[in-house]
Amino acid sequence: MSSEMVTVYLSLGSNMGERQENLDKALQLLSHRLRLGLVSSIYETEPVGVPEQTRFLNLACQVFTRLAAKDLLVLAKGFESMMGRALNTSNAPRPIDIDILFYGNQVIETKELIIPHPRMTERAFVLVPLAEIAPELVHPVSGKTVKELLEGVAGKEGVVKWEREAKEG
């Protein structure tokens, strides 16, 4: 646990069960352990690399934490598990997926964790919501802003803003 508060950006996705409720629950869980900052709109997107699956709902959020990056990963994976995600299901449908995109401006490469997220720059479903809340954030490896990364990524047309469904009752 560091004494310094670190600004972190996360990507959340769900394509199983009540997708919107899953995102809301994940944000709620995160807010119990981290200080929640900006949260993007929700976007509906095609699954990448596995077209036979249900469409995803995705969002990006900013959080502030004193947790070390590896401890934040453990927390995120714990929340995924708590919400019903099976281990090692990278291409299977899942109730929630929580990825650490940026941890401050640090570059981290361990067996368990690579930050900035290694495939973020090729994924419109990550960059569109992230650009909504942090367009001027600079990728510490490429030196490009999130807005610049978004301009160069394919598939933006498949990322559609989701109109939040009203709760019944």
GROMACS .gro file of C-alpha atoms in nm:
model
  169
    1MET     CA    1   0.000   0.000   0.000
    2SER     CA    2   0.150   0.329  -0.111
    3SER     CA    3   0.098   0.663   0.061
    4GLU     CA    4   0.056   0.823  -0.281
    5MET     CA    5  -0.287   0.821  -0.443
    6VAL     CA    6  -0.259   0.687  -0.799
    7THR     CA    7  -0.502   0.766  -1.082
    8VAL     CA    8  -0.602   0.446  -1.258
    9TYR     CA    9  -0.820   0.382  -1.563
   10LEU     CA   10  -1.019   0.061  -1.592
   11SER     CA   11  -1.222  -0.098  -1.869
   12LEU     CA   12  -1.533  -0.293  -1.771
   13GLY     CA   13  -1.726  -0.525  -1.999
   14SER     CA   14  -2.016  -0.770  -1.970
   15ASN     CA   15  -2.183  -1.002  -2.223
   16MET     CA   16  -2.361  -1.248  -1.996
   17GLY     CA   17  -2.680  -1.216  -1.793
   18GLU     CA   18  -2.811  -0.868  -1.712
   19ARG     CA   19  -2.523  -0.679  -1.871
   20GLN     CA   20  -2.613  -0.332  -1.748
   21GLU     CA   21  -2.677  -0.456  -1.393
   22ASN     CA   22  -2.341  -0.637  -1.402
   23LEU     CA   23  -2.162  -0.312  -1.490
   24ASP     CA   24  -2.352  -0.123  -1.219
   25LYS     CA   25  -2.267  -0.391  -0.960
   26ALA     CA   26  -1.899  -0.392  -1.059
   27LEU     CA   27  -1.883  -0.012  -1.023
   28GLN     CA   28  -2.050  -0.042  -0.684
   29LEU     CA   29  -1.798  -0.306  -0.570
   30LEU     CA   30  -1.507  -0.098  -0.698
   31SER     CA   31  -1.638   0.212  -0.519
   32HIS     CA   32  -1.629   0.027  -0.185
   33ARG     CA   33  -1.252  -0.023  -0.214
   34LEU     CA   34  -1.139   0.259  -0.445
   35ARG     CA   35  -1.238   0.621  -0.492
   36LEU     CA   36  -1.448   0.631  -0.807
   37GLY     CA   37  -1.385   0.924  -1.040
   38LEU     CA   38  -1.516   0.975  -1.392
   39VAL     CA   39  -1.731   0.705  -1.551
   40SER     CA   40  -1.798   0.696  -1.925
   41SER     CA   41  -2.126   0.627  -2.097
   42ILE     CA   42  -2.201   0.262  -2.166
   43TYR     CA   43  -2.134   0.135  -2.519
   44GLU     CA   44  -2.264  -0.177  -2.689
   45THR     CA   45  -2.006  -0.358  -2.900
   46GLU     CA   46  -1.953  -0.670  -3.104
   47PRO     CA   47  -1.739  -0.936  -2.933
   48VAL     CA   48  -1.387  -0.927  -3.076
   49GLY     CA   49  -1.254  -1.255  -3.213
   50VAL     CA   50  -1.560  -1.454  -3.103
   51PRO     CA   51  -1.852  -1.341  -3.322
   52GLU     CA   52  -2.097  -1.611  -3.208
   53GLN     CA   53  -2.127  -1.451  -2.861
   54THR     CA   54  -2.373  -1.196  -2.722
   55ARG     CA   55  -2.280  -0.832  -2.771
   56PHE     CA   56  -2.087  -0.664  -2.492
   57LEU     CA   57  -2.170  -0.360  -2.288
   58ASN     CA   58  -1.848  -0.170  -2.211
   59LEU     CA   59  -1.749   0.137  -2.016
   60ALA     CA   60  -1.433   0.300  -1.888
   61CYS     CA   61  -1.384   0.451  -1.546
   62GLN     CA   62  -1.128   0.644  -1.351
   63VAL     CA   63  -1.045   0.538  -0.996
   64PHE     CA   64  -0.803   0.662  -0.735
   65THR     CA   65  -0.620   0.415  -0.513
   66ARG     CA   66  -0.326   0.363  -0.284
   67LEU     CA   67  -0.315  -0.008  -0.373
   68ALA     CA   68  -0.009  -0.132  -0.561
   69ALA     CA   69  -0.088  -0.237  -0.919
   70LYS     CA   70  -0.053  -0.609  -0.836
   71ASP     CA   71  -0.292  -0.570  -0.541
   72LEU     CA   72  -0.539  -0.384  -0.761
   73LEU     CA   73  -0.524  -0.677  -1.007
   74VAL     CA   74  -0.600  -0.921  -0.724
   75LEU     CA   75  -0.895  -0.702  -0.617
   76ALA     CA   76  -1.033  -0.681  -0.974
   77LYS     CA   77  -0.999  -1.056  -1.029
   78GLY     CA   78  -1.167  -1.117  -0.692
   79PHE     CA   79  -1.463  -0.901  -0.796
   80GLU     CA   80  -1.485  -1.086  -1.129
   81SER     CA   81  -1.491  -1.417  -0.943
   82MET     CA   82  -1.746  -1.288  -0.691
   83MET     CA   83  -1.972  -1.192  -0.982
   84GLY     CA   84  -1.952  -1.539  -1.135
   85ARG     CA   85  -1.667  -1.523  -1.384
   86ALA     CA   86  -1.485  -1.854  -1.412
   87LEU     CA   87  -1.105  -1.849  -1.411
   88ASN     CA   88  -0.915  -1.857  -1.741
   89THR     CA   89  -1.215  -1.765  -1.958
   90SER     CA   90  -1.055  -1.501  -2.177
   91ASN     CA   91  -1.268  -1.583  -2.482
   92ALA     CA   92  -1.581  -1.718  -2.314
   93PRO     CA   93  -1.893  -1.514  -2.233
   94ARG     CA   94  -1.862  -1.352  -1.894
   95PRO     CA   95  -2.073  -1.155  -1.649
   96ILE     CA   96  -1.790  -0.907  -1.593
   97ASP     CA   97  -1.442  -0.833  -1.719
   98ILE     CA   98  -1.231  -0.572  -1.541
   99ASP     CA   99  -0.907  -0.468  -1.709
  100ILE     CA  100  -0.649  -0.223  -1.578
  101LEU     CA  101  -0.567   0.008  -1.869
  102PHE     CA  102  -0.340   0.264  -1.702
  103TYR     CA  103  -0.187   0.280  -1.355
  104GLY     CA  104  -0.067   0.636  -1.322
  105ASN     CA  105   0.191   0.683  -1.595
  106GLN     CA  106   0.374   0.365  -1.501
  107VAL     CA  107   0.490   0.094  -1.738
  108ILE     CA  108   0.468  -0.247  -1.567
  109GLU     CA  109   0.563  -0.582  -1.721
  110THR     CA  110   0.536  -0.889  -1.504
  111LYS     CA  111   0.412  -1.240  -1.577
  112GLU     CA  112   0.073  -1.152  -1.423
  113LEU     CA  113   0.030  -0.792  -1.531
  114ILE     CA  114   0.119  -0.568  -1.824
  115ILE     CA  115   0.036  -0.197  -1.799
  116PRO     CA  116  -0.057  -0.009  -2.008
  117HIS     CA  117  -0.294  -0.284  -2.121
  118PRO     CA  118  -0.117  -0.447  -2.418
  119ARG     CA  119  -0.417  -0.472  -2.656
  120MET     CA  120  -0.586  -0.147  -2.558
  121THR     CA  121  -0.450   0.046  -2.857
  122GLU     CA  122  -0.616  -0.191  -3.106
  123ARG     CA  123  -0.958  -0.205  -2.938
  124ALA     CA  124  -1.218   0.056  -3.027
  125PHE     CA  125  -1.447  -0.081  -2.753
  126VAL     CA  126  -1.183   0.029  -2.498
  127LEU     CA  127  -1.071   0.353  -2.662
  128VAL     CA  128  -1.416   0.502  -2.737
  129PRO     CA  129  -1.532   0.508  -2.372
  130LEU     CA  130  -1.183   0.599  -2.248
  131ALA     CA  131  -1.162   0.894  -2.489
  132GLU     CA  132  -1.495   1.017  -2.351
  133ILE     CA  133  -1.347   1.061  -2.001
  134ALA     CA  134  -0.973   1.107  -2.068
  135PRO     CA  135  -0.905   1.220  -2.427
  136GLU     CA  136  -0.578   1.396  -2.338
  137LEU     CA  137  -0.437   1.110  -2.128
  138VAL     CA  138  -0.097   1.018  -2.272
  139HIS     CA  139   0.001   0.654  -2.331
  140PRO     CA  140   0.340   0.629  -2.155
  141VAL     CA  141   0.489   0.398  -2.420
  142SER     CA  142   0.362   0.543  -2.751
  143GLY     CA  143   0.348   0.904  -2.632
  144LYS     CA  144   0.010   0.943  -2.804
  145THR     CA  145  -0.302   1.073  -2.636
  146VAL     CA  146  -0.607   0.849  -2.604
  147LYS     CA  147  -0.779   1.074  -2.859
  148GLU     CA  148  -0.493   1.017  -3.108
  149LEU     CA  149  -0.500   0.641  -3.046
  150LEU     CA  150  -0.875   0.639  -3.108
  151GLU     CA  151  -0.832   0.824  -3.439
  152GLY     CA  152  -0.606   0.544  -3.562
  153VAL     CA  153  -0.808   0.241  -3.450
  154ALA     CA  154  -1.039   0.034  -3.668
  155GLY     CA  155  -1.391  -0.069  -3.569
  156LYS     CA  156  -1.520   0.256  -3.416
  157GLU     CA  157  -1.846   0.220  -3.609
  158GLY     CA  158  -1.919  -0.099  -3.413
  159VAL     CA  159  -1.911   0.086  -3.078
  160VAL     CA  160  -2.258   0.231  -3.021
  161LYS     CA  161  -2.368   0.438  -2.721
  162TRP     CA  162  -2.613   0.237  -2.509
  163GLU     CA  163  -2.926   0.400  -2.380
  164ARG     CA  164  -2.958   0.299  -2.018
  165GLU     CA  165  -3.261   0.082  -1.961
  166ALA     CA  166  -3.500   0.213  -1.698
  167LYS     CA  167  -3.552  -0.009  -1.397
  168GLU     CA  168  -3.906  -0.144  -1.375
  169GLY     CA  169  -4.114  -0.120  -1.062
   0.00000   0.00000   0.00000
